Amino acid sequence: MDKQKLTTLARQALRFSYSPYSKFRVGAAVIGNNGKSYTGTNVENASYGLTICAERVAITKAVSEGVTGFTALSVAVAHKRAAVPCGACLQVFGEFAKNDAVVILCNEDGQTVVETTFGELLTQPFRSIRQDR
Ligand code: THU
């Protein structure tokens, strides 16, 4: 799957964004190491804190179908400026992705604003470390 196709999928997912509270539509798409792609949108709730981000929806859809590795993530927003995934989503993505996994951020025009890697965005994910480190 090419990057452009992944971004198209993330943008298509925007249409199902359930975001009546923030009105900030987010769509995400990931490529699993089985070669398949999975999409997600943000799903908000009247109890705001229960909101789930688009990235984690895409990731959990894939993992719940047996995928345990990702090579790329594309995030689309319905705004002029692209958005960087939140720390929680990066931590969850990092559970299943290597540092060189591609992360693409795109805006409402479908323009790729940033192409980076997971390792660039989250340099120190939560993990246990040795005391003498
Ligand atoms: N949101 C995402 O879907 N992904 C992120 O990485 C951060 C924020 C959503 C949550 C909420 O519905 C809206 O964007 C505004 O925060």
mmCIF file with all atom_site columns, C-alpha atoms in Angstrom, residues 16-131:
data_model
loop_
_atom_site.group_PDB
_atom_site.id
_atom_site.type_symbol
_atom_site.label_atom_id
_atom_site.label_alt_id
_atom_site.label_comp_id
_atom_site.label_asym_id
_atom_site.label_entity_id
_atom_site.label_seq_id
_atom_site.pdbx_PDB_ins_code
_atom_site.Cartn_x
_atom_site.Cartn_y
_atom_site.Cartn_z
_atom_site.occupancy
_atom_site.B_iso_or_equiv
_atom_site.pdbx_formal_charge
_atom_site.auth_seq_id
_atom_site.auth_comp_id
_atom_site.auth_asym_id
_atom_site.auth_atom_id
_atom_site.pdbx_PDB_model_num
ATOM 1   C CA . PHE A 1 16  ? -17.677 9.234   9.954  1.00 0.00 ? 16  PHE A CA 1
ATOM 2   C CA . SER A 1 17  ? -16.026 11.348  12.634 1.00 0.00 ? 17  SER A CA 1
ATOM 3   C CA . TYR A 1 18  ? -18.378 11.618  15.598 1.00 0.00 ? 18  TYR A CA 1
ATOM 4   C CA . SER A 1 19  ? -17.293 14.960  16.992 1.00 0.00 ? 19  SER A CA 1
ATOM 5   C CA . PRO A 1 20  ? -20.371 17.044  17.914 1.00 0.00 ? 20  PRO A CA 1
ATOM 6   C CA . TYR A 1 21  ? -18.616 18.555  20.944 1.00 0.00 ? 21  TYR A CA 1
ATOM 7   C CA . SER A 1 22  ? -15.236 19.671  19.624 1.00 0.00 ? 22  SER A CA 1
ATOM 8   C CA . LYS A 1 23  ? -16.268 19.796  15.953 1.00 0.00 ? 23  LYS A CA 1
ATOM 9   C CA . PHE A 1 24  ? -12.693 18.714  15.259 1.00 0.00 ? 24  PHE A CA 1
ATOM 10  C CA . ARG A 1 25  ? -12.876 15.894  12.746 1.00 0.00 ? 25  ARG A CA 1
ATOM 11  C CA . VAL A 1 26  ? -10.004 13.430  12.697 1.00 0.00 ? 26  VAL A CA 1
ATOM 12  C CA . GLY A 1 27  ? -9.512  10.420  10.434 1.00 0.00 ? 27  GLY A CA 1
ATOM 13  C CA . ALA A 1 28  ? -6.727  7.852   10.708 1.00 0.00 ? 28  ALA A CA 1
ATOM 14  C CA . ALA A 1 29  ? -5.486  4.873   8.743  1.00 0.00 ? 29  ALA A CA 1
ATOM 15  C CA . VAL A 1 30  ? -2.802  2.331   9.613  1.00 0.00 ? 30  VAL A CA 1
ATOM 16  C CA . ILE A 1 31  ? -1.055  -0.352  7.611  1.00 0.00 ? 31  ILE A CA 1
ATOM 17  C CA . GLY A 1 32  ? -0.683  -3.640  9.428  1.00 0.00 ? 32  GLY A CA 1
ATOM 18  C CA . ASN A 1 33  ? 2.216   -5.968  8.767  1.00 0.00 ? 33  ASN A CA 1
ATOM 19  C CA . ASN A 1 34  ? -0.296  -8.271  7.083  1.00 0.00 ? 34  ASN A CA 1
ATOM 20  C CA . GLY A 1 35  ? -0.446  -5.572  4.356  1.00 0.00 ? 35  GLY A CA 1
ATOM 21  C CA . LYS A 1 36  ? -4.029  -4.627  5.172  1.00 0.00 ? 36  LYS A CA 1
ATOM 22  C CA . SER A 1 37  ? -5.181  -1.161  6.154  1.00 0.00 ? 37  SER A CA 1
ATOM 23  C CA . TYR A 1 38  ? -7.576  -0.183  8.917  1.00 0.00 ? 38  TYR A CA 1
ATOM 24  C CA . THR A 1 39  ? -9.294  3.138   9.453  1.00 0.00 ? 39  THR A CA 1
ATOM 25  C CA . GLY A 1 40  ? -10.702 5.022   12.416 1.00 0.00 ? 40  GLY A CA 1
ATOM 26  C CA . THR A 1 41  ? -12.282 8.306   13.415 1.00 0.00 ? 41  THR A CA 1
ATOM 27  C CA . ASN A 1 42  ? -12.544 10.137  16.686 1.00 0.00 ? 42  ASN A CA 1
ATOM 28  C CA . VAL A 1 43  ? -15.613 9.085   18.665 1.00 0.00 ? 43  VAL A CA 1
ATOM 29  C CA . GLU A 1 44  ? -16.676 11.666  21.224 1.00 0.00 ? 44  GLU A CA 1
ATOM 30  C CA . ASN A 1 45  ? -19.034 11.332  24.169 1.00 0.00 ? 45  ASN A CA 1
ATOM 31  C CA . ALA A 1 46  ? -21.258 13.625  26.228 1.00 0.00 ? 46  ALA A CA 1
ATOM 32  C CA . SER A 1 47  ? -18.914 12.685  29.058 1.00 0.00 ? 47  SER A CA 1
ATOM 33  C CA . TYR A 1 48  ? -15.991 14.340  27.286 1.00 0.00 ? 48  TYR A CA 1
ATOM 34  C CA . GLY A 1 49  ? -13.237 12.304  28.877 1.00 0.00 ? 49  GLY A CA 1
ATOM 35  C CA . LEU A 1 50  ? -14.591 9.124   27.296 1.00 0.00 ? 50  LEU A CA 1
ATOM 36  C CA . THR A 1 51  ? -13.686 10.377  23.824 1.00 0.00 ? 51  THR A CA 1
ATOM 37  C CA . ILE A 1 52  ? -11.539 8.014   21.780 1.00 0.00 ? 52  ILE A CA 1
ATOM 38  C CA . CYS A 1 53  ? -9.056  9.384   19.245 1.00 0.00 ? 53  CYS A CA 1
ATOM 39  C CA . ALA A 1 54  ? -9.145  8.353   15.595 1.00 0.00 ? 54  ALA A CA 1
ATOM 40  C CA . GLU A 1 55  ? -5.690  6.769   15.742 1.00 0.00 ? 55  GLU A CA 1
ATOM 41  C CA . ARG A 1 56  ? -6.546  4.484   18.643 1.00 0.00 ? 56  ARG A CA 1
ATOM 42  C CA . VAL A 1 57  ? -9.782  3.429   16.960 1.00 0.00 ? 57  VAL A CA 1
ATOM 43  C CA . ALA A 1 58  ? -7.850  2.399   13.825 1.00 0.00 ? 58  ALA A CA 1
ATOM 44  C CA . ILE A 1 59  ? -5.167  0.635   15.897 1.00 0.00 ? 59  ILE A CA 1
ATOM 45  C CA . THR A 1 60  ? -7.615  -1.269  18.095 1.00 0.00 ? 60  THR A CA 1
ATOM 46  C CA . LYS A 1 61  ? -9.705  -2.326  15.099 1.00 0.00 ? 61  LYS A CA 1
ATOM 47  C CA . ALA A 1 62  ? -6.585  -3.863  13.570 1.00 0.00 ? 62  ALA A CA 1
ATOM 48  C CA . VAL A 1 63  ? -5.294  -5.460  16.765 1.00 0.00 ? 63  VAL A CA 1
ATOM 49  C CA . SER A 1 64  ? -8.722  -6.956  17.455 1.00 0.00 ? 64  SER A CA 1
ATOM 50  C CA . GLU A 1 65  ? -8.417  -8.695  14.092 1.00 0.00 ? 65  GLU A CA 1
ATOM 51  C CA . GLY A 1 66  ? -5.031  -10.182 14.913 1.00 0.00 ? 66  GLY A CA 1
ATOM 52  C CA . VAL A 1 67  ? -2.599  -7.493  13.706 1.00 0.00 ? 67  VAL A CA 1
ATOM 53  C CA . THR A 1 68  ? 0.307   -6.897  16.069 1.00 0.00 ? 68  THR A CA 1
ATOM 54  C CA . GLY A 1 69  ? 2.597   -4.744  13.941 1.00 0.00 ? 69  GLY A CA 1
ATOM 55  C CA . PHE A 1 70  ? 2.233   -1.530  11.948 1.00 0.00 ? 70  PHE A CA 1
ATOM 56  C CA . THR A 1 71  ? 4.470   0.061   9.338  1.00 0.00 ? 71  THR A CA 1
ATOM 57  C CA . ALA A 1 72  ? 2.606   3.324   8.764  1.00 0.00 ? 72  ALA A CA 1
ATOM 58  C CA . LEU A 1 73  ? -0.006  5.692   10.176 1.00 0.00 ? 73  LEU A CA 1
ATOM 59  C CA . SER A 1 74  ? -1.732  8.522   8.360  1.00 0.00 ? 74  SER A CA 1
ATOM 60  C CA . VAL A 1 75  ? -3.745  11.169  10.203 1.00 0.00 ? 75  VAL A CA 1
ATOM 61  C CA . ALA A 1 76  ? -6.099  13.551  8.406  1.00 0.00 ? 76  ALA A CA 1
ATOM 62  C CA . VAL A 1 77  ? -7.993  16.488  9.859  1.00 0.00 ? 77  VAL A CA 1
ATOM 63  C CA . ALA A 1 78  ? -10.731 18.663  8.386  1.00 0.00 ? 78  ALA A CA 1
ATOM 64  C CA . HIS A 1 79  ? -8.749  21.838  9.060  1.00 0.00 ? 79  HIS A CA 1
ATOM 65  C CA . LYS A 1 80  ? -6.229  23.993  7.266  1.00 0.00 ? 80  LYS A CA 1
ATOM 66  C CA . ARG A 1 81  ? -3.479  22.914  9.615  1.00 0.00 ? 81  ARG A CA 1
ATOM 67  C CA . ALA A 1 82  ? -2.522  19.263  10.034 1.00 0.00 ? 82  ALA A CA 1
ATOM 68  C CA . ALA A 1 83  ? -2.392  17.828  13.569 1.00 0.00 ? 83  ALA A CA 1
ATOM 69  C CA . VAL A 1 84  ? 0.193   15.773  15.411 1.00 0.00 ? 84  VAL A CA 1
ATOM 70  C CA . PRO A 1 85  ? -1.181  12.658  17.175 1.00 0.00 ? 85  PRO A CA 1
ATOM 71  C CA . CYS A 1 86  ? -1.546  12.991  20.944 1.00 0.00 ? 86  CYS A CA 1
ATOM 72  C CA . GLY A 1 87  ? 0.916   11.323  23.293 1.00 0.00 ? 87  GLY A CA 1
ATOM 73  C CA . ALA A 1 88  ? -1.581  8.624   24.274 1.00 0.00 ? 88  ALA A CA 1
ATOM 74  C CA . CYS A 1 89  ? -2.071  7.593   20.645 1.00 0.00 ? 89  CYS A CA 1
ATOM 75  C CA . LEU A 1 90  ? 1.668   7.601   20.011 1.00 0.00 ? 90  LEU A CA 1
ATOM 76  C CA . GLN A 1 91  ? 2.241   5.423   23.081 1.00 0.00 ? 91  GLN A CA 1
ATOM 77  C CA . VAL A 1 92  ? -0.383  2.946   21.856 1.00 0.00 ? 92  VAL A CA 1
ATOM 78  C CA . PHE A 1 93  ? 0.981   3.004   18.293 1.00 0.00 ? 93  PHE A CA 1
ATOM 79  C CA . GLY A 1 94  ? 4.470   2.382   19.696 1.00 0.00 ? 94  GLY A CA 1
ATOM 80  C CA . GLU A 1 95  ? 3.309   -0.823  21.327 1.00 0.00 ? 95  GLU A CA 1
ATOM 81  C CA . PHE A 1 96  ? 3.030   -2.236  17.808 1.00 0.00 ? 96  PHE A CA 1
ATOM 82  C CA . ALA A 1 97  ? 5.391   -0.121  15.669 1.00 0.00 ? 97  ALA A CA 1
ATOM 83  C CA . LYS A 1 98  ? 9.134   0.269   15.298 1.00 0.00 ? 98  LYS A CA 1
ATOM 84  C CA . ASN A 1 99  ? 10.864  3.659   15.397 1.00 0.00 ? 99  ASN A CA 1
ATOM 85  C CA . ASP A 1 100 ? 11.041  3.808   11.601 1.00 0.00 ? 100 ASP A CA 1
ATOM 86  C CA . ALA A 1 101 ? 7.275   3.402   11.124 1.00 0.00 ? 101 ALA A CA 1
ATOM 87  C CA . VAL A 1 102 ? 6.102   6.196   8.836  1.00 0.00 ? 102 VAL A CA 1
ATOM 88  C CA . VAL A 1 103 ? 3.700   8.841   10.178 1.00 0.00 ? 103 VAL A CA 1
ATOM 89  C CA . ILE A 1 104 ? 1.934   11.113  7.699  1.00 0.00 ? 104 ILE A CA 1
ATOM 90  C CA . LEU A 1 105 ? -0.010  14.191  8.771  1.00 0.00 ? 105 LEU A CA 1
ATOM 91  C CA . CYS A 1 106 ? -2.338  15.848  6.340  1.00 0.00 ? 106 CYS A CA 1
ATOM 92  C CA . ASN A 1 107 ? -4.729  18.761  6.198  1.00 0.00 ? 107 ASN A CA 1
ATOM 93  C CA . GLU A 1 108 ? -8.186  19.303  4.751  1.00 0.00 ? 108 GLU A CA 1
ATOM 94  C CA . ASP A 1 109 ? -6.823  19.681  1.225  1.00 0.00 ? 109 ASP A CA 1
ATOM 95  C CA . GLY A 1 110 ? -5.299  16.227  1.444  1.00 0.00 ? 110 GLY A CA 1
ATOM 96  C CA . GLN A 1 111 ? -1.879  17.808  1.292  1.00 0.00 ? 111 GLN A CA 1
ATOM 97  C CA . THR A 1 112 ? 0.796   15.916  3.189  1.00 0.00 ? 112 THR A CA 1
ATOM 98  C CA . VAL A 1 113 ? 2.046   18.582  5.560  1.00 0.00 ? 113 VAL A CA 1
ATOM 99  C CA . VAL A 1 114 ? 4.471   16.386  7.445  1.00 0.00 ? 114 VAL A CA 1
ATOM 100 C CA . GLU A 1 115 ? 5.991   13.011  6.742  1.00 0.00 ? 115 GLU A CA 1
ATOM 101 C CA . THR A 1 116 ? 7.972   11.751  9.703  1.00 0.00 ? 116 THR A CA 1
ATOM 102 C CA . THR A 1 117 ? 8.534   8.630   11.768 1.00 0.00 ? 117 THR A CA 1
ATOM 103 C CA . PHE A 1 118 ? 7.140   7.302   15.004 1.00 0.00 ? 118 PHE A CA 1
ATOM 104 C CA . GLY A 1 119 ? 10.608  7.531   16.594 1.00 0.00 ? 119 GLY A CA 1
ATOM 105 C CA . GLU A 1 120 ? 10.834  11.241  15.771 1.00 0.00 ? 120 GLU A CA 1
ATOM 106 C CA . LEU A 1 121 ? 7.495   12.016  17.374 1.00 0.00 ? 121 LEU A CA 1
ATOM 107 C CA . LEU A 1 122 ? 7.858   9.937   20.534 1.00 0.00 ? 122 LEU A CA 1
ATOM 108 C CA . THR A 1 123 ? 11.472  9.593   21.515 1.00 0.00 ? 123 THR A CA 1
ATOM 109 C CA . GLN A 1 124 ? 10.856  8.139   24.973 1.00 0.00 ? 124 GLN A CA 1
ATOM 110 C CA . PRO A 1 125 ? 7.779   5.933   25.168 1.00 0.00 ? 125 PRO A CA 1
ATOM 111 C CA . PHE A 1 126 ? 6.776   4.578   28.544 1.00 0.00 ? 126 PHE A CA 1
ATOM 112 C CA . ARG A 1 127 ? 8.716   1.427   29.377 1.00 0.00 ? 127 ARG A CA 1
ATOM 113 C CA . SER A 1 128 ? 10.610  0.078   32.370 1.00 0.00 ? 128 SER A CA 1
ATOM 114 C CA . ILE A 1 129 ? 14.297  0.984   32.403 1.00 0.00 ? 129 ILE A CA 1
ATOM 115 C CA . ARG A 1 130 ? 17.296  -0.192  34.374 1.00 0.00 ? 130 ARG A CA 1
ATOM 116 C CA . GLN A 1 131 ? 18.392  2.008   37.257 1.00 0.00 ? 131 GLN A CA 1
#
